[in-house]
PDB file of C-alpha atoms in Angstrom:
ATOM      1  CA  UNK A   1      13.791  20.657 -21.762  1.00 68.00           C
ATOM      2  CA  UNK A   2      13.841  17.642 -23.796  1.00 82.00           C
ATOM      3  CA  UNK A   3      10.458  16.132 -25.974  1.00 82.00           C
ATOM      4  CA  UNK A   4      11.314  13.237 -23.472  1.00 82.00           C
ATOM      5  CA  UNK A   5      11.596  15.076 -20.515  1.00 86.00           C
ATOM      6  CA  UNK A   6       8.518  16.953 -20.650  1.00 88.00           C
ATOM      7  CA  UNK A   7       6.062  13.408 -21.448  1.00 88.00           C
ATOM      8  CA  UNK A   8       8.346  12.290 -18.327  1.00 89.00           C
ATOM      9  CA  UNK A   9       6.516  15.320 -16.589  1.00 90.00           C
ATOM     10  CA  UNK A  10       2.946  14.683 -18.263  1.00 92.00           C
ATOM     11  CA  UNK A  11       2.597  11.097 -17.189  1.00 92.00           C
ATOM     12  CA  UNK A  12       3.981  11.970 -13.908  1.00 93.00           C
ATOM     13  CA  UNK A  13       1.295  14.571 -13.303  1.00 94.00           C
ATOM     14  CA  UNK A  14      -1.559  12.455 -14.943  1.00 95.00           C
ATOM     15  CA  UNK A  15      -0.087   9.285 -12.575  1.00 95.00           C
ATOM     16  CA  UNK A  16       0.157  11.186  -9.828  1.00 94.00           C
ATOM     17  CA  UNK A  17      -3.365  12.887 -10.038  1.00 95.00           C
ATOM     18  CA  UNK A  18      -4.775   9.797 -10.631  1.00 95.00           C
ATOM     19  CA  UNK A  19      -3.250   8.299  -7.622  1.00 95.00           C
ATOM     20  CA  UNK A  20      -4.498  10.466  -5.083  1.00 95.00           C
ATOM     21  CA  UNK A  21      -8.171  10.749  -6.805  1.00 95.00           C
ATOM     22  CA  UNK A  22      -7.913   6.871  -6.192  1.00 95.00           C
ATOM     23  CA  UNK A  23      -7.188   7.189  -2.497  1.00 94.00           C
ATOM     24  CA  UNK A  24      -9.625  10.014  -1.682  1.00 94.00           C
ATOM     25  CA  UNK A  25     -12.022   7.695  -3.532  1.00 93.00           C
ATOM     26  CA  UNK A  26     -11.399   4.421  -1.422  1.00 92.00           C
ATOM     27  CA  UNK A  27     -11.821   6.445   1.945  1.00 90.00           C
ATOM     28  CA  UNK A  28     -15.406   8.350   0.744  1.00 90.00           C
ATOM     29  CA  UNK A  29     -17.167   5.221  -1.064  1.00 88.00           C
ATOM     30  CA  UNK A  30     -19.976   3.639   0.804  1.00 85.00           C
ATOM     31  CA  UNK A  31     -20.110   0.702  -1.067  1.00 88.00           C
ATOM     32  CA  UNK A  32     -16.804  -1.813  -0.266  1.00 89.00           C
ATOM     33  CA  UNK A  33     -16.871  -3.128  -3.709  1.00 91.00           C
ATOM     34  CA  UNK A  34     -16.093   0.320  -5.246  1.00 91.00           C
ATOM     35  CA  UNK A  35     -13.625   1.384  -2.623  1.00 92.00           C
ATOM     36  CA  UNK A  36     -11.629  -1.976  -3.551  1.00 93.00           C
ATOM     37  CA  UNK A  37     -11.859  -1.167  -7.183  1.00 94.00           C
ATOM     38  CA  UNK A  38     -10.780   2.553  -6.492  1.00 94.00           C
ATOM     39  CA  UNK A  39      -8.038   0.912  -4.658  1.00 94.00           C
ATOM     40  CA  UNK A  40      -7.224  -1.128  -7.653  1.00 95.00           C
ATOM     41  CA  UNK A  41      -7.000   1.984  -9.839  1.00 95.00           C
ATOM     42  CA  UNK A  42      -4.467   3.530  -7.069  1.00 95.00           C
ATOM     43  CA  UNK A  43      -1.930   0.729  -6.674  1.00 95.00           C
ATOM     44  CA  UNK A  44      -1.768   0.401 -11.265  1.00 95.00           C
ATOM     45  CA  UNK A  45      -1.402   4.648 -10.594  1.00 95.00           C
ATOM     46  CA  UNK A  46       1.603   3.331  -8.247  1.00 95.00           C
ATOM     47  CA  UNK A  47       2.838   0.934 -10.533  1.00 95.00           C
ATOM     48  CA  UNK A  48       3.460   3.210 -13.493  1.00 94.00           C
ATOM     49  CA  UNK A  49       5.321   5.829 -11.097  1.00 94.00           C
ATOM     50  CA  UNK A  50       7.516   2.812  -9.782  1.00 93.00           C
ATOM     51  CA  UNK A  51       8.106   2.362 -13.895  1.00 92.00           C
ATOM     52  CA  UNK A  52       9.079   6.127 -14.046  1.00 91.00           C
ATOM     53  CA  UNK A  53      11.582   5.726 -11.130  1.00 90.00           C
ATOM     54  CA  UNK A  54      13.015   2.628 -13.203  1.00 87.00           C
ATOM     55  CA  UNK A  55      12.057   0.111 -11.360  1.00 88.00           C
ATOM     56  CA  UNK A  56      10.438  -2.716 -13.435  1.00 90.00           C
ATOM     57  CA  UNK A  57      10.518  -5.680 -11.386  1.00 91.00           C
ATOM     58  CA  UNK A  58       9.024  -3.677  -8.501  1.00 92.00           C
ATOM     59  CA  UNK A  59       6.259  -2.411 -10.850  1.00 93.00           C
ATOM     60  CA  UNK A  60       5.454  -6.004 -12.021  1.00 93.00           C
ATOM     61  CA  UNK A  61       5.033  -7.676  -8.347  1.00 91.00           C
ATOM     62  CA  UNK A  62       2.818  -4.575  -7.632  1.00 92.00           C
ATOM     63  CA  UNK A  63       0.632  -5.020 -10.316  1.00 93.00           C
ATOM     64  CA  UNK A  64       0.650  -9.580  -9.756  1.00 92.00           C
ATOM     65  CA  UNK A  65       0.456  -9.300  -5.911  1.00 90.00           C
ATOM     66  CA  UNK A  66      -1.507  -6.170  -4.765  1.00 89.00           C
ATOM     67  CA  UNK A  67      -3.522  -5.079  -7.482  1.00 89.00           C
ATOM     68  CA  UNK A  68      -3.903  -9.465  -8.666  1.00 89.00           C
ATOM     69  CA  UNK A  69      -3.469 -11.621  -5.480  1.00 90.00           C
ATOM     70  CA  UNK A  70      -4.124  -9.705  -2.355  1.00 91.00           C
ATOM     71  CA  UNK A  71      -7.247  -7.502  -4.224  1.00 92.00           C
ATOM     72  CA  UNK A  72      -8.734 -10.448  -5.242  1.00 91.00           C
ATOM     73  CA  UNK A  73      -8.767 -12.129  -1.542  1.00 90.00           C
ATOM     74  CA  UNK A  74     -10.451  -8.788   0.026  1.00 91.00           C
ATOM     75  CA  UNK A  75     -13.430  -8.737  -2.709  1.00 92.00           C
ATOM     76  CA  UNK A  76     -14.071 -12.581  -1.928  1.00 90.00           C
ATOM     77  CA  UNK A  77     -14.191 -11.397   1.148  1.00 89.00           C
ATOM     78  CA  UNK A  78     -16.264  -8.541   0.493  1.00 89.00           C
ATOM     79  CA  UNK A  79     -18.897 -10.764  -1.315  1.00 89.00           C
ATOM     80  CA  UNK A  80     -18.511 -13.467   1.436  1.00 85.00           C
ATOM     81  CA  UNK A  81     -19.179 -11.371   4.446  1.00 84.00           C
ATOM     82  CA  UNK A  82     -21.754  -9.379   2.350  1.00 71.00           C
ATOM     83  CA  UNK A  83     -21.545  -6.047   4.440  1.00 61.00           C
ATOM     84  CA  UNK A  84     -22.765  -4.013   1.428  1.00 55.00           C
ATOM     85  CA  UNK A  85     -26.079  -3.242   3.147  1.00 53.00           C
ATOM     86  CA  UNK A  86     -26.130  -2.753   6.659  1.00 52.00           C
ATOM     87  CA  UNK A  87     -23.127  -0.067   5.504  1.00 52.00           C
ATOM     88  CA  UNK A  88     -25.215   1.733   3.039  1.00 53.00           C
ATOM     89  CA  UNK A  89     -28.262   1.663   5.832  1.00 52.00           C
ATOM     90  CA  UNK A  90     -26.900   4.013   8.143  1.00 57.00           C
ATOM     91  CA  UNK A  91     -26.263   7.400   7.750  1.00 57.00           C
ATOM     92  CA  UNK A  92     -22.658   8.535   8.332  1.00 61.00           C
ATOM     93  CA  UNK A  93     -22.233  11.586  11.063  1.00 70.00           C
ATOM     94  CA  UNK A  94     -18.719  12.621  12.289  1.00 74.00           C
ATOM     95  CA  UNK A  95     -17.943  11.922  15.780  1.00 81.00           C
ATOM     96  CA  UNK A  96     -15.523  13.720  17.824  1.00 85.00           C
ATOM     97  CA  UNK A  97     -13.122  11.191  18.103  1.00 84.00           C
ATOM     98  CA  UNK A  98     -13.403  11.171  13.815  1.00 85.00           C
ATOM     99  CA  UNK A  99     -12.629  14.752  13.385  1.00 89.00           C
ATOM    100  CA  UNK A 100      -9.962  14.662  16.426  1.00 90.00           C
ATOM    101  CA  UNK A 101      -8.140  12.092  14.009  1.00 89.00           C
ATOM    102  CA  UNK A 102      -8.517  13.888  10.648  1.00 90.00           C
ATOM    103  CA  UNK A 103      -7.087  16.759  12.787  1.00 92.00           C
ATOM    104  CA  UNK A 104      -4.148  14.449  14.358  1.00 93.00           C
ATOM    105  CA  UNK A 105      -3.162  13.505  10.519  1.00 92.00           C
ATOM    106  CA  UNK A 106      -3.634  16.934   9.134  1.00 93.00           C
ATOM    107  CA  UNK A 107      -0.617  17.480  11.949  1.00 94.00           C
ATOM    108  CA  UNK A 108       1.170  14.017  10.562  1.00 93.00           C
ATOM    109  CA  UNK A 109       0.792  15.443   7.359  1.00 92.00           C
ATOM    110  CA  UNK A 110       2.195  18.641   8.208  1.00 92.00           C
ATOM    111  CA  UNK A 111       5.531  17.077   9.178  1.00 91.00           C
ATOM    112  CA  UNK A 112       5.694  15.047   6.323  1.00 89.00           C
ATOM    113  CA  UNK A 113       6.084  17.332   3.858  1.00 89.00           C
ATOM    114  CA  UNK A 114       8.827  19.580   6.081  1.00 89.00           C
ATOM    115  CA  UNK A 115      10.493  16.253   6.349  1.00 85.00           C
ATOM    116  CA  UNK A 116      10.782  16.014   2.768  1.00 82.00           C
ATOM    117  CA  UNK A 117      10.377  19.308   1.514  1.00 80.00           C
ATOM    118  CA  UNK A 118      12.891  20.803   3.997  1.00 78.00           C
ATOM    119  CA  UNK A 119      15.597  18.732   4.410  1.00 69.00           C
ATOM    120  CA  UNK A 120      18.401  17.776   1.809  1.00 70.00           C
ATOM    121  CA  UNK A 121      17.691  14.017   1.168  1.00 71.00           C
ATOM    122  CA  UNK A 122      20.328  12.893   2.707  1.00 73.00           C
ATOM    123  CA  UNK A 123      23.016  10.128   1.775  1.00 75.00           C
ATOM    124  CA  UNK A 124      25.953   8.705  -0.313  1.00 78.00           C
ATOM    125  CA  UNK A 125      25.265   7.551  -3.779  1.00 79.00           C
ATOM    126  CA  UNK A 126      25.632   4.255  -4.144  1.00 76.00           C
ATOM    127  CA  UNK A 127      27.113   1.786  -7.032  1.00 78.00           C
ATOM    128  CA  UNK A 128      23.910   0.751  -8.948  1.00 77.00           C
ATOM    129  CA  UNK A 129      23.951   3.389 -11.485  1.00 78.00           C
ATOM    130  CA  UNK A 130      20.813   3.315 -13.900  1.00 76.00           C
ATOM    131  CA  UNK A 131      23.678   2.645 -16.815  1.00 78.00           C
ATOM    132  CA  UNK A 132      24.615  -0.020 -14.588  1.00 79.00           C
ATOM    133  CA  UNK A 133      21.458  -1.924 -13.836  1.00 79.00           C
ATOM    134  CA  UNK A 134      20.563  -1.187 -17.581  1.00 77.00           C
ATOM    135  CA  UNK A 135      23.698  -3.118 -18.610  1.00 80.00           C
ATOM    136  CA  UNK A 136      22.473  -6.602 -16.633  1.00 82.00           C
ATOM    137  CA  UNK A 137      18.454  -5.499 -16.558  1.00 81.00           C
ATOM    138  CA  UNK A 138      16.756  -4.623 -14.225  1.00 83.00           C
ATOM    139  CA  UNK A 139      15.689  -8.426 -12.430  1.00 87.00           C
ATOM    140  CA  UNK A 140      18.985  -9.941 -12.943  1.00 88.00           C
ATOM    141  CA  UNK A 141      20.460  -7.486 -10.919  1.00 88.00           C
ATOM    142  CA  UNK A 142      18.235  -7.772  -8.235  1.00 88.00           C
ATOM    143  CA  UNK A 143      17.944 -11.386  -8.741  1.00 89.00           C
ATOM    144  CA  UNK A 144      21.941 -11.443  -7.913  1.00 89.00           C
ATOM    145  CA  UNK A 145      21.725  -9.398  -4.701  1.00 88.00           C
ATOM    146  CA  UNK A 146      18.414 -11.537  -3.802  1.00 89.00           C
ATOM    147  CA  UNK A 147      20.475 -14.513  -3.409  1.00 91.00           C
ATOM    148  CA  UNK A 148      23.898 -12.947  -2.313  1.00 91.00           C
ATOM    149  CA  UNK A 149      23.837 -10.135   0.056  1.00 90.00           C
ATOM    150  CA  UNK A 150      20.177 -10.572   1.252  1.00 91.00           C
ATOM    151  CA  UNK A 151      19.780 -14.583   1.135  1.00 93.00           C
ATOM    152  CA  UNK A 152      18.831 -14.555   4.824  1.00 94.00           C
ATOM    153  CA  UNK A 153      15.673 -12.255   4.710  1.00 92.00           C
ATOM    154  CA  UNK A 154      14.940 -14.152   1.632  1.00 93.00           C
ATOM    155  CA  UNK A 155      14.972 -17.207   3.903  1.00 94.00           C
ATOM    156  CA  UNK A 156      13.061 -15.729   6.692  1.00 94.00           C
ATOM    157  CA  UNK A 157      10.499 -14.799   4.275  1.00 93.00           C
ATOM    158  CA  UNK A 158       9.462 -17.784   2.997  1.00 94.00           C
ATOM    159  CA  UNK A 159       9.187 -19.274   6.330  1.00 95.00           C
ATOM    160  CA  UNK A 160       6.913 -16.174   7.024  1.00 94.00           C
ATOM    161  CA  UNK A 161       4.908 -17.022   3.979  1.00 93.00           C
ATOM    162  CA  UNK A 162       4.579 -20.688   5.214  1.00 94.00           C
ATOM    163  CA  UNK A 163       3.345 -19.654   8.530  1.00 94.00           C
ATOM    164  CA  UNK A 164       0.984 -17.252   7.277  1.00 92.00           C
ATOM    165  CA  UNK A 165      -0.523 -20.169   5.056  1.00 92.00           C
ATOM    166  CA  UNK A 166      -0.617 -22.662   8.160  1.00 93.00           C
ATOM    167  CA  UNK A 167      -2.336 -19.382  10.301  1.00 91.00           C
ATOM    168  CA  UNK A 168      -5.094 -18.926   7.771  1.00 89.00           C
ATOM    169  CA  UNK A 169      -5.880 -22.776   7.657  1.00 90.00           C
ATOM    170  CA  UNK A 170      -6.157 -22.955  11.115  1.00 90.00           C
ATOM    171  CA  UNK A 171      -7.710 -19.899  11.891  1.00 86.00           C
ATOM    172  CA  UNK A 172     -10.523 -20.585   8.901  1.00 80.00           C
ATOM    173  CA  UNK A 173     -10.926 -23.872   9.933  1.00 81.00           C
ATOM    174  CA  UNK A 174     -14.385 -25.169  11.400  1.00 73.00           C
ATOM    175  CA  UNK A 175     -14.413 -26.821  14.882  1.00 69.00           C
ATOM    176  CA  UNK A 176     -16.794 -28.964  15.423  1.00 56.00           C
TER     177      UNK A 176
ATOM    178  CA  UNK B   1      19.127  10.347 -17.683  1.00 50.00           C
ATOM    179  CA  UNK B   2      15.573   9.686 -18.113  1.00 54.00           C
ATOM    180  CA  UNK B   3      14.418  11.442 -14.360  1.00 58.00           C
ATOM    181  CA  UNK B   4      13.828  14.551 -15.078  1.00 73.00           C
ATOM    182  CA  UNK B   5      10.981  14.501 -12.152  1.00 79.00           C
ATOM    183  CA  UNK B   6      13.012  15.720  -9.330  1.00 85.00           C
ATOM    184  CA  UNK B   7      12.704  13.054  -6.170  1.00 85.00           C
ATOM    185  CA  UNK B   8      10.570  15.842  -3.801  1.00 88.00           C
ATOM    186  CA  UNK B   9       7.785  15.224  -5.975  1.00 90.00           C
ATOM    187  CA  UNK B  10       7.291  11.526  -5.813  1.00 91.00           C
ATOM    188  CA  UNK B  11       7.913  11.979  -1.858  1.00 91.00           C
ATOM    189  CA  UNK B  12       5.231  14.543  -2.004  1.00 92.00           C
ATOM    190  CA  UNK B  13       2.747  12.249  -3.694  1.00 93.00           C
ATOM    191  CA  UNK B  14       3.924   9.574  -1.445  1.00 94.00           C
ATOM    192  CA  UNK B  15       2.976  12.201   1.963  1.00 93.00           C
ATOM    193  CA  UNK B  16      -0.455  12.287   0.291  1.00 94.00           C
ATOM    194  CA  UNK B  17      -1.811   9.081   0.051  1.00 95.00           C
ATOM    195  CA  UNK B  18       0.164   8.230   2.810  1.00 94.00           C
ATOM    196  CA  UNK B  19      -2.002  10.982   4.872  1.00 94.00           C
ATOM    197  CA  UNK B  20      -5.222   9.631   2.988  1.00 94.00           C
ATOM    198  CA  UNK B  21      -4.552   6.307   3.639  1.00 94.00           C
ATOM    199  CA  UNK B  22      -4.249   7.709   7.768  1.00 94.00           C
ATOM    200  CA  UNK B  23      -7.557   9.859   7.541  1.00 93.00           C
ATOM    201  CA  UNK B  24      -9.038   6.156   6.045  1.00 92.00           C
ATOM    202  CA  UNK B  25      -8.204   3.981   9.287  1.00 92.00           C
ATOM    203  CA  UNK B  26      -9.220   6.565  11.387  1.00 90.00           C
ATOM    204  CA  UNK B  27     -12.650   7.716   9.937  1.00 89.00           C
ATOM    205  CA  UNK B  28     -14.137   4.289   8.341  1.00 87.00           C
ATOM    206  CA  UNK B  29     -15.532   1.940  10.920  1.00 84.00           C
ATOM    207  CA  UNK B  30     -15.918  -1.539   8.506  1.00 87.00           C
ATOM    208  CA  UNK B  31     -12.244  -3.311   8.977  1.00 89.00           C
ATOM    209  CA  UNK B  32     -12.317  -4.690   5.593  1.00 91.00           C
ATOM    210  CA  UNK B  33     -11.774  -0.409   3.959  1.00 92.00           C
ATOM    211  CA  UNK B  34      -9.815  -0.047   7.918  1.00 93.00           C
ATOM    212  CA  UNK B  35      -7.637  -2.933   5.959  1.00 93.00           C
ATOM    213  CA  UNK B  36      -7.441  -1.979   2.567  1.00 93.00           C
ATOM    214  CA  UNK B  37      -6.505   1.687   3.641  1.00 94.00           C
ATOM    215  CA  UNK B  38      -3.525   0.222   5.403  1.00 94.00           C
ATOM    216  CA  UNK B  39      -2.332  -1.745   2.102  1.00 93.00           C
ATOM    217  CA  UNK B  40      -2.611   1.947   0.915  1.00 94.00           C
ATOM    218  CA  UNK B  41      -0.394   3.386   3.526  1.00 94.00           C
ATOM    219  CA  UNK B  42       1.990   0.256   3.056  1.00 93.00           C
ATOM    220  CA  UNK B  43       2.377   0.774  -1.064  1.00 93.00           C
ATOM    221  CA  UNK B  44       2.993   4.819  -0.540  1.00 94.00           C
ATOM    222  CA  UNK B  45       5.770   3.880   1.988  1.00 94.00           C
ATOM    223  CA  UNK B  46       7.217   1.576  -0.717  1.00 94.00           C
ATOM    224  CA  UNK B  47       7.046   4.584  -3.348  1.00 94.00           C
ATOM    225  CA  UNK B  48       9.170   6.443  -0.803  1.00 93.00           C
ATOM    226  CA  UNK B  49      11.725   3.717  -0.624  1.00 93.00           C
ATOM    227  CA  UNK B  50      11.491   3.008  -4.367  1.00 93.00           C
ATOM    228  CA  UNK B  51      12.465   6.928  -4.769  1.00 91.00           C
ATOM    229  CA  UNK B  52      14.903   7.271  -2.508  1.00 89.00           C
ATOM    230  CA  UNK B  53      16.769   4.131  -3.457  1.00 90.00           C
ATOM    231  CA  UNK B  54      16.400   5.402  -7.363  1.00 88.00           C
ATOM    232  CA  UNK B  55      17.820   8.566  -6.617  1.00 86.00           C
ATOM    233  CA  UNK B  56      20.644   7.439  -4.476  1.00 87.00           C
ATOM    234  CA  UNK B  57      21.991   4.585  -7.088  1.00 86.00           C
ATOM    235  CA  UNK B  58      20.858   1.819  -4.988  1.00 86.00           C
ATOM    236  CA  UNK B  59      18.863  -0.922  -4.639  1.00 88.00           C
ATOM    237  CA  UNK B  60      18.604  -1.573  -1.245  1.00 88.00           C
ATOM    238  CA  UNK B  61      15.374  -0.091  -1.353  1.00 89.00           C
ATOM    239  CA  UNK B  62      14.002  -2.485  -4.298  1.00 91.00           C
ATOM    240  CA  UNK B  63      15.091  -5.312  -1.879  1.00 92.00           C
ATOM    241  CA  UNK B  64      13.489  -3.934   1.046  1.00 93.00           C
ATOM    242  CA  UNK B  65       9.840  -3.323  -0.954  1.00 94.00           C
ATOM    243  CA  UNK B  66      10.289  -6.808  -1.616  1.00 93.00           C
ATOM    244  CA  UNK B  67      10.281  -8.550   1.743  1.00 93.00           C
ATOM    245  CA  UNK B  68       7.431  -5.439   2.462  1.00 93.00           C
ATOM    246  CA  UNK B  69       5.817  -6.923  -0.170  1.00 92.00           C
ATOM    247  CA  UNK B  70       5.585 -10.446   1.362  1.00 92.00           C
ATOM    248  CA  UNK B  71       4.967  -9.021   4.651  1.00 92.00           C
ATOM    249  CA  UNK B  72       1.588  -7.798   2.886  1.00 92.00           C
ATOM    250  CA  UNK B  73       0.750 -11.020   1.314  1.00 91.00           C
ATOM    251  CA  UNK B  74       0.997 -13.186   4.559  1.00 92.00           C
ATOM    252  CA  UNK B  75      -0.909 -10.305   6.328  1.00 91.00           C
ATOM    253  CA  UNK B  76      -3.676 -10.401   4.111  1.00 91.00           C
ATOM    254  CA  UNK B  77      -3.720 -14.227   3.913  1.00 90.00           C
ATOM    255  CA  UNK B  78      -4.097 -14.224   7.692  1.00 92.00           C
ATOM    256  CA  UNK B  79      -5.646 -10.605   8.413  1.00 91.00           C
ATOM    257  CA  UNK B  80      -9.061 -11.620   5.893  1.00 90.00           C
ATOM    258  CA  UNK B  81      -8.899 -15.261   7.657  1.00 90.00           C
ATOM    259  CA  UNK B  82      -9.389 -13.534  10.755  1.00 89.00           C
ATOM    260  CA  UNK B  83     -12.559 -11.106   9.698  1.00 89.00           C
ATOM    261  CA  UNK B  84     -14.364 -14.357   8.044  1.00 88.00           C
ATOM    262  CA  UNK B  85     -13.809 -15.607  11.980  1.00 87.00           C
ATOM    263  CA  UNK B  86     -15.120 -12.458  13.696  1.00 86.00           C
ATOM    264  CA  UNK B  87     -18.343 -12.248  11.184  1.00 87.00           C
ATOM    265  CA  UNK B  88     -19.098 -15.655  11.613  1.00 85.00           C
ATOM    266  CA  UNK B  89     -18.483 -15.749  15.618  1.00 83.00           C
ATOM    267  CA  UNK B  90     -20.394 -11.955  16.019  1.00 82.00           C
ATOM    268  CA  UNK B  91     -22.142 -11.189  12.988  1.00 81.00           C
ATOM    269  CA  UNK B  92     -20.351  -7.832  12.230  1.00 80.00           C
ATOM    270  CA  UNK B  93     -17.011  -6.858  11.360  1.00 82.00           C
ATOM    271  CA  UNK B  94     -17.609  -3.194  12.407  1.00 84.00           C
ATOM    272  CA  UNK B  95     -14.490  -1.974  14.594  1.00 83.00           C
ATOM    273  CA  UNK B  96     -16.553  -0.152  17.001  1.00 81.00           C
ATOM    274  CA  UNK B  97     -18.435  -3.109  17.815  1.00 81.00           C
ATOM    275  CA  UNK B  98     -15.480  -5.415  18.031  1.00 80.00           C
ATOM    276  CA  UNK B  99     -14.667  -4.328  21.510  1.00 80.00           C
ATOM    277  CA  UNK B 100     -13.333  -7.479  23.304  1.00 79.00           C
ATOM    278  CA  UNK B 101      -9.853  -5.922  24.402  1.00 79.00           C
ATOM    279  CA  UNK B 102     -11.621  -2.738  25.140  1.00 74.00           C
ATOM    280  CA  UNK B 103     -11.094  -2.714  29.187  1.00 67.00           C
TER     281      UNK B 103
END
């Protein structure tokens, strides 16, 4: 093992911990505030492991449009709808249909990890070698397949952006 | 090359929040955590994809977190529009209390 290989392993551990300490975090908080800043602190945790798996571009739109953009619209919303109280009023008790769906994802959960932990991952490899998306960097290569092989989802998603603008205008909107 | 992490790891982490982000919709009953725990599940299906795709010389997957990506952003745009409605038409956003395609 390598110096490098082994701080690979430390920040993947640290990351990874991190990550899920996050998530368990976001589901227990009372408060909506917190659980959106937990939330914050999982999707950066996400970030750096997309950095790990050499992915920078990815790891940059994470941190602009999740933990930036789409973050910032749910704590306006938070503070808009002000929902802090009446959720910190009442006293939370587990109803059957609560612990019949912790159970049902404990099962989920289960198959998961034989899914992944079982199984071969499966596949050819294919030509984007690290060496080779190195050579042009990492958004210039995926730049050039953005506007080659996939220019029609790119297409259809900006016509899915502009309908999702038009669909919040008129759904926020006031009548009368 | 740098990944010394084998891939089963990263899927592992992925399962977890994944199941985390599951035990969140089901459990919480204000839709704006119901929301933000989906955004969770959404990002630890992306780490799967970003994995996978890493490990298999691709970049299909990069593409395909992409267009997830702004799949997200119009949701939220239109998702939050849509809570700001409810609260102001019924004065809660609380999912057990939203009940009007409940037969």
């Amino acid at each position: 093992m390598t110096a490098g290989s082994v701080f690979y392993w430390i920040i993947f551990i640290l990351t990874a911990l991190t990550a899920i300490f996050a998530a368990v975090m976001v589901i227990t908080r009372r408060n909506p505030i917190h659980s959106a800043m937990f939330l914050v602190l999982n999707f950066l945790c996400i970030a750096v492991l997309y950095l790990l798996l050499n992915a920078q571009f990815i790891a940059i739109i994470q941190v602009m449009i999740y933990a930036g953009a789409i973050m910032m619209l749910v704590i306006f919303v938070i503070m808009l709808l002000s929902v802090e109280e009446e959720e910190r009023r009442r006293l939370m008790r587990p109803s059957p249909a609560q612990v019949m769906g912790v159970v049902l994802v404990l099962i989920l959960f289960a198959q998961l990890i034989y899914g992944v932990a079982v199984e071969v991952l499966p596949g050819d490899l294919g030509e984007f070698s690290p060496e080779r998306i190195a050579k042009l960097g990492d958004i210039k290569t995926v730049a050039g397949l953005l506007f080659t092989k996939f220019l029609f989802p790119f297409e259809v998603a900006s016509i899915l952006l502009l309908v999702g603008i038009i669909g919040a205008v008129i759904l926020s909107k006031k009548e009368r | 090359m740098l990944s010394s992490v084998p891939p089963i790891y990263f899927l592992i982490v992925s399962a977890v929040i994944f199941a985390i982000g599951a035990v969140g919709v089901l459990i919480r009953r204000n839709a704006i955590i119901v929301f933000m725990c989906i955004e969770m599940m959404f990002s630890a299906v992306n780490l799967t994809l970003i994995t996978t795709s890493h490990h298999l010389n691709s970049l299909d997957g990069v593409l395909m977190v992409f267009f997830v990506m702004t799949v997200a952003a119009a949701e939220a745009a239109v998702g939050l529009a849509i809570f700001v409605l409810l609260f102001r038409g019924r004065g809660t956003i609380k999912v057990d209390e939203i009940n009007l395609l409940k037969w």
